[in-house]
Short mmCIF file of C-alpha atoms in Angstrom, two decimals:
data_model
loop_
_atom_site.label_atom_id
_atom_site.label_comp_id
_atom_site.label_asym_id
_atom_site.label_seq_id
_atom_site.Cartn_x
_atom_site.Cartn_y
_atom_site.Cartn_z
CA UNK A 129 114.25 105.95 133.56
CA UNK A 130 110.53 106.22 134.05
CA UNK A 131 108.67 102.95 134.69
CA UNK A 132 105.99 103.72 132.49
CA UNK A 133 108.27 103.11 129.50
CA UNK A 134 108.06 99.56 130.18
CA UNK A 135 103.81 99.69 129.81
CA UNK A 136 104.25 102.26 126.51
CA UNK A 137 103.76 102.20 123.10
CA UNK A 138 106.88 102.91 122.34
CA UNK A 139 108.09 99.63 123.83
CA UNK A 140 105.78 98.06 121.74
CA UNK A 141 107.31 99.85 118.67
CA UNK A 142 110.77 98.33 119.64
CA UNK A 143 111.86 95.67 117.03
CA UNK A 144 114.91 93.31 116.63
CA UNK A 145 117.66 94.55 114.56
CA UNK A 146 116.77 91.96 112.10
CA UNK A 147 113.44 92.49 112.22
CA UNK A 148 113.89 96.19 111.43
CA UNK A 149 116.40 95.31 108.88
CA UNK A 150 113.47 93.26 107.55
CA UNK A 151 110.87 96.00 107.11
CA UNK A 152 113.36 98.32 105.05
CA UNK A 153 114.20 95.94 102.49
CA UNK A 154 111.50 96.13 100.97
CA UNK A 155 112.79 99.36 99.12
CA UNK A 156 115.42 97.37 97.26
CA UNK A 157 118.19 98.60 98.19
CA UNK A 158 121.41 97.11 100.20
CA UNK A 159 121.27 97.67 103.67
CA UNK A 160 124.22 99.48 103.21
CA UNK A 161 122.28 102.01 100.61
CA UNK A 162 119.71 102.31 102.76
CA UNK A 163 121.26 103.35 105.89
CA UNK A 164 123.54 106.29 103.77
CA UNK A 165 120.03 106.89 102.54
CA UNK A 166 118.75 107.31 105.77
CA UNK A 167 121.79 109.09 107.36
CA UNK A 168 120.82 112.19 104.72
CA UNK A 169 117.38 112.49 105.13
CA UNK A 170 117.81 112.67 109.03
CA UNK A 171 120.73 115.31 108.78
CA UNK A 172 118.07 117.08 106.47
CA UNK A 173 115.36 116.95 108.98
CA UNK A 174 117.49 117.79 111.58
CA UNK A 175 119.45 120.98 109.57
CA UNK A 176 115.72 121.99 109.02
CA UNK A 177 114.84 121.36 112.52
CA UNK A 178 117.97 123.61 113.83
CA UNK A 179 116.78 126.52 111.70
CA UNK A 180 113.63 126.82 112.74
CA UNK A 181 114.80 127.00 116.26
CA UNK A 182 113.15 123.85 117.39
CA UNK A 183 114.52 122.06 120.72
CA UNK A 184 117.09 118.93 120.11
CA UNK A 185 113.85 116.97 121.96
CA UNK A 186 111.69 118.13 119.11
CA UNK A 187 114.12 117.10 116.45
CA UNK A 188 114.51 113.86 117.76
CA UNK A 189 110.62 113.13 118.14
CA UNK A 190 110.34 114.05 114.16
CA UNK A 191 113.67 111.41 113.25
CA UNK A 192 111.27 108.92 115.26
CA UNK A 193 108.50 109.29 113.78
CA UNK A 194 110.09 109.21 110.19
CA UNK A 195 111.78 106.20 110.85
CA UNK A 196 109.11 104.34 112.51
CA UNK A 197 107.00 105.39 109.38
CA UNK A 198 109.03 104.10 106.68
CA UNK A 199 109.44 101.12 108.91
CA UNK A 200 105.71 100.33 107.20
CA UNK A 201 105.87 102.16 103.88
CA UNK A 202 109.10 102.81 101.24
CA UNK A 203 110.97 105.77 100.04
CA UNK A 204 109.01 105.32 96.77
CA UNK A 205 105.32 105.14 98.09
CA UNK A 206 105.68 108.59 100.44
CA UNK A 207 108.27 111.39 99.66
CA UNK A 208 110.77 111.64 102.22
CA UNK A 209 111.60 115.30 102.18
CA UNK A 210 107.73 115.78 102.58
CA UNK A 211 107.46 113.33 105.37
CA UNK A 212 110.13 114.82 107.54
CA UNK A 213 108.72 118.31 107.13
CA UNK A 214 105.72 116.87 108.17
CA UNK A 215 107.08 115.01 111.11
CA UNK A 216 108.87 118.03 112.35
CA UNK A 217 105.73 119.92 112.53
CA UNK A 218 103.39 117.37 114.06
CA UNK A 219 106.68 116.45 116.66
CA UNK A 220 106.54 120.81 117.58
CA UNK A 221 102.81 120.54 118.22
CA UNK A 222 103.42 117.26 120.39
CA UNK A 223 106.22 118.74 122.06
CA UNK A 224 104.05 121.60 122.68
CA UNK A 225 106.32 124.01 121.17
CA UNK A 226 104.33 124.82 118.10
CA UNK A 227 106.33 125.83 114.75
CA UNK A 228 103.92 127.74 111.92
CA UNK A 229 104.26 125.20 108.68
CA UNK A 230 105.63 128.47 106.54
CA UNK A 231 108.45 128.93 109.11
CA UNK A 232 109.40 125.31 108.26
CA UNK A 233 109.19 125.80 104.53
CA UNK A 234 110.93 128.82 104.11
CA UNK A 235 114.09 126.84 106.47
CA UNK A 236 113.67 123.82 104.21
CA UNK A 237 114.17 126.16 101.18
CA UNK A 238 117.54 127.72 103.02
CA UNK A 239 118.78 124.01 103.95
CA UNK A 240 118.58 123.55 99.84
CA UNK A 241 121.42 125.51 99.66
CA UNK A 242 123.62 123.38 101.97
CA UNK A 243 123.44 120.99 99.31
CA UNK A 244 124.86 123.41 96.78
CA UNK A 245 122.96 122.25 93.03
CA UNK A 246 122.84 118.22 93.72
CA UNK A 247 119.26 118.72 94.87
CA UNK A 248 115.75 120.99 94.42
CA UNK A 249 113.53 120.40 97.00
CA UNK A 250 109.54 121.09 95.49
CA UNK A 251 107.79 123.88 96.44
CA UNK A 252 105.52 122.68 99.03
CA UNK A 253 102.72 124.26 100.10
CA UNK A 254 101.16 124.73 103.67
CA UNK A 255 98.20 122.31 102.35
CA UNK A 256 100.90 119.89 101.61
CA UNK A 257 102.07 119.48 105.03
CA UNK A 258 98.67 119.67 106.58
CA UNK A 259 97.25 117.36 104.46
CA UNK A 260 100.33 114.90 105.20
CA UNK A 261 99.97 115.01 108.28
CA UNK A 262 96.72 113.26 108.38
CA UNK A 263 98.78 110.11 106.69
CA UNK A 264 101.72 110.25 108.81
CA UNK A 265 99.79 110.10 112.10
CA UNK A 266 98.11 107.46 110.39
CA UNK A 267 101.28 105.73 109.45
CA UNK A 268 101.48 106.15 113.20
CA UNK A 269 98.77 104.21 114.83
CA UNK A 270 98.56 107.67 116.18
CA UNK A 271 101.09 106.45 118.93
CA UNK A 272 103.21 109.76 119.37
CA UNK A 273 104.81 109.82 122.86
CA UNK A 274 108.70 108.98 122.23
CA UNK A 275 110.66 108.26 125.23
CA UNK A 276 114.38 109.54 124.75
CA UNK A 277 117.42 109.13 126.36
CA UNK A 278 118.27 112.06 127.45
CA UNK A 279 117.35 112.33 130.72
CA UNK A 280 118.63 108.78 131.27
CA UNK A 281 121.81 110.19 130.47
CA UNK A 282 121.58 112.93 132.70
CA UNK A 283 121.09 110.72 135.17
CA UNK A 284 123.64 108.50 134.37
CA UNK A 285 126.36 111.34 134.13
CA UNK A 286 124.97 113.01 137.82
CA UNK A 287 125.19 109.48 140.02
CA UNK A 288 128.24 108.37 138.28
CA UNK A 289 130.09 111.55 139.06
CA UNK A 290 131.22 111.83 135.18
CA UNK A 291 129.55 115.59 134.45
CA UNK A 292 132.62 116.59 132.31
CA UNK A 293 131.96 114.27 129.84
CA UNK A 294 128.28 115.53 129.44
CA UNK A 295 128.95 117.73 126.52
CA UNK A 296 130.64 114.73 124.38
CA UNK A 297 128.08 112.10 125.31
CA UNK A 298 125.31 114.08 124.56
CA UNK A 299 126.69 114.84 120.92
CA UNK A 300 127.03 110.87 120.68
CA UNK A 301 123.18 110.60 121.97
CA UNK A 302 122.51 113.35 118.92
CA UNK A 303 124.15 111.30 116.83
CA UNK A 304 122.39 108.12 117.47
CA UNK A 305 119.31 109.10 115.58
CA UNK A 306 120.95 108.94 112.51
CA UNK A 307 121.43 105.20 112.83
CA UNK A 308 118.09 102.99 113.52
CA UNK A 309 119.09 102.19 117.84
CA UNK A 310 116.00 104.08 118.78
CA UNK A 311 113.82 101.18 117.01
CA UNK A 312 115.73 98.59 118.85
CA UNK A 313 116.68 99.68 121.97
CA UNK A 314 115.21 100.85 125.29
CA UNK A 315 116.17 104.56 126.07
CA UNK A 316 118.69 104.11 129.41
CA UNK A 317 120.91 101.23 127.00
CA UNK A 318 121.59 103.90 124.27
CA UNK A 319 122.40 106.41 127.02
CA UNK A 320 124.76 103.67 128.55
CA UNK A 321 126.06 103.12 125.42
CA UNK A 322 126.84 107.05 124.35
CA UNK A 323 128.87 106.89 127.91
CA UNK A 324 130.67 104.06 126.80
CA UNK A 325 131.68 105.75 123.58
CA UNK A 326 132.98 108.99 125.72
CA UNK A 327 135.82 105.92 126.96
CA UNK A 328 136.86 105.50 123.13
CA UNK A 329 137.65 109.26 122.65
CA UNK A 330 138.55 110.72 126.04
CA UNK A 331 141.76 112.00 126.26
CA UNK A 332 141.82 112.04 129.87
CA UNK A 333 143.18 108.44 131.35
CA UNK A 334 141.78 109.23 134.99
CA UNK A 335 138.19 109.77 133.33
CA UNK A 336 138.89 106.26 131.51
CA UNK A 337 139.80 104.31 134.14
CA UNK A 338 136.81 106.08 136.21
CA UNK A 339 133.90 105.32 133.11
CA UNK A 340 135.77 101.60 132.95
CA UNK A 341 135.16 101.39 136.73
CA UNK A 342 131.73 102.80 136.80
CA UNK A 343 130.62 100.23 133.98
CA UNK A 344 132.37 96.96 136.37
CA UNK A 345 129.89 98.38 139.05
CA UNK A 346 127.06 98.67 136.79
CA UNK A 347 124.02 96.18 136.93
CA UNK A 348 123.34 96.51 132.81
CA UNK A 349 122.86 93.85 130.08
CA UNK A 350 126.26 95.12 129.03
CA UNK A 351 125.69 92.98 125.09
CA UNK A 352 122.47 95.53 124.37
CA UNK A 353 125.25 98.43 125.49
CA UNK A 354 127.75 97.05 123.20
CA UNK A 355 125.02 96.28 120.36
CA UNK A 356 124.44 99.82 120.09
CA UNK A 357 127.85 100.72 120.15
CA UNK A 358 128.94 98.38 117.09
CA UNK A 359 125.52 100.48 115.75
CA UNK A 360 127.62 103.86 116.47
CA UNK A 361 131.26 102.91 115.40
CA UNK A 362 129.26 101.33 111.77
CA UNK A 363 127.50 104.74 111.44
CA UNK A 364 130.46 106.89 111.65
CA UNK A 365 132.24 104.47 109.16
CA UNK A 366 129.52 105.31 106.58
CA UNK A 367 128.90 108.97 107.23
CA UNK A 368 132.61 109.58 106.47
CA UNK A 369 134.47 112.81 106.77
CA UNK A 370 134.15 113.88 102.91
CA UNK A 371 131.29 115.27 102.69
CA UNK A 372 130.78 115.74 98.94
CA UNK A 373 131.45 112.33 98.43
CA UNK A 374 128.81 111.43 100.83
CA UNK A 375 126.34 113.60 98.62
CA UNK A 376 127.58 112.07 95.59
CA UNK A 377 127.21 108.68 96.49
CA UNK A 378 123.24 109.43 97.53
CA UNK A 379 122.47 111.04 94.46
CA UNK A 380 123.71 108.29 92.73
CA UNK A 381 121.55 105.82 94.65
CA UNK A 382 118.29 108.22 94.69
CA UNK A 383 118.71 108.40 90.40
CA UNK A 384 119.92 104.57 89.71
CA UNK A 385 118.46 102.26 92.38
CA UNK A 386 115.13 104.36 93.67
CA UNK A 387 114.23 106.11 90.37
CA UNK A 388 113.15 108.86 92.14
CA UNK A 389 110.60 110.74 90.04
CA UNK A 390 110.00 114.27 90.28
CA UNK A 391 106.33 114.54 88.42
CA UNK A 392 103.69 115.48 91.26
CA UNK A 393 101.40 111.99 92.21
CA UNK A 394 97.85 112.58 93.07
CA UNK A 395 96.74 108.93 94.42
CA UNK A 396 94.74 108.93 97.01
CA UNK A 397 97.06 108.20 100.18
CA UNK A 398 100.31 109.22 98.62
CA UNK A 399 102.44 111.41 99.22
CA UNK A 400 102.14 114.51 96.60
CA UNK A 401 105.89 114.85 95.46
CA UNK A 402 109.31 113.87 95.17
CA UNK A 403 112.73 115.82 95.42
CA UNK A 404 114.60 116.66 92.12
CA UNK A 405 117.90 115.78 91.99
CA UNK A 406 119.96 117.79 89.45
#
């Protein structure tokens, strides 16, 4: 990976699991709330993100940038929906791959309908997102390069001979974003890591034996890799395979533990609305 990660500000934005942990409990919830929480407002951003056409890299700046930003401010003070609109349109300009905000609201208004009639997103406005954006950049420090992983991982896959796993470890790297790893973690040990899984679920035994091999050659603090991996295997327990009761059980946290209102708050600094949940 590129040596200037180590002098970045994304380093410096890399935080102990507990210490994470620490800065989301302030929104009263379990952790265990909280990450489901989390899990659908990413797959939101990211179904958004997919409709508009915008790059995986693009998508994955945005989930960074809306986790590092509720890392310093709850799911009450700043409207979640709004934020990750607003992070996938400041993450397209970064990326230099610039998306028009009414392309992104007319896709958030098609993603409502993945959801069936558990939730009505607000009509937001292109001055909404705008004016958001000064707040999120603000939430920021206005430190917006994001290191990923994947071209770690193509790395990784190219000197380790293991190119026909490339298409499953890079839906495990995808996947990572919906847990918090890319707060705690350096880029190249998630990409390890998403290798590691491909061992788990490949069906071939010679490709096992040769990741198993490549990883007992492999000069790596081997606890971060597994760390991340315990991460993974914990995420895919909670997301489930039943999808509706996935939904059910966040609308039930968004109406009893958040109170989630739906009037429109004007405070200076806030965020200007909140989803409906019907």
């Amino acid at each position: 990976m590129s040596a200037n990660f180590w002098e970045s500000t994304h380093k410096q934005w890399l935080k102990s699991r507990s210490e994470v942990e620490g800065q989301y409990s302030k929104d009263h919830l379990t952790l265990l709330e909280l990450k489901k929480v989390h899990i659908f407002y990413v797959h939101l951003m990211v179904r958004v993100g997919g409709l508009v056409g915008l790059r995986q890299r693009v998508i994955s700046t945005a989930v960074v940038y809306w986790k590092r930003f509720y890392m310093r401010y709850t799911l009450l003070e700043k409207d979640p929906v709004l934020v990750g609109i607003t992070a996938l349109y400041l993450a397209s300009k970064v990326e230099e791959c610039n998306s028009k905000v009414d392309t992104i609201l007319d896709k958030l208004k098609a993603a409502e309908k993945d959801y069936g009639n558990r939730f009505k997103f607000p009509e937001y406005t292109n001055l909404d997102v705008i004016h958001n954006e000064f707040y999120l950049m603000h939430g920021l420090k206005c430190q917006l390069l994001i290191y990923h992983p994947y071209k770690d991982l193509e790395n990784f896959l190219t000197t380790s001979n293991l190119l026909e796993i490339k298409e499953e470890s890079w839906k495990f790297l995808n996947d990572t974003y919906k847990s918090n790893v890319c707060l705690s973690y350096p880029p190249y040990v998630i990409a390890l890591a998403c290798i590691y899984l491909c061992g788990f679920v490949a069906k071939d035994g010679r490709v096992v034996k040769r990741i198993t091999k490549w990883f007992l050659e492999l000069n790596a603090d081997m606890n971060q890799v597994g760390e991340v991996v315990k991460d993974m295997m914990e995420l895919y327990e909670l997301w489930g395979t039943d999808e509706n009761c996935f939904l059910g059980e966040i609308v039930d946290i968004l109406q009893k533990k958040l109170s989630i209102p739906t009037a429109t708050d004007t405070a200076p600094g806030n965020i200007v609305r909140h989803t409906n949940i019907l």
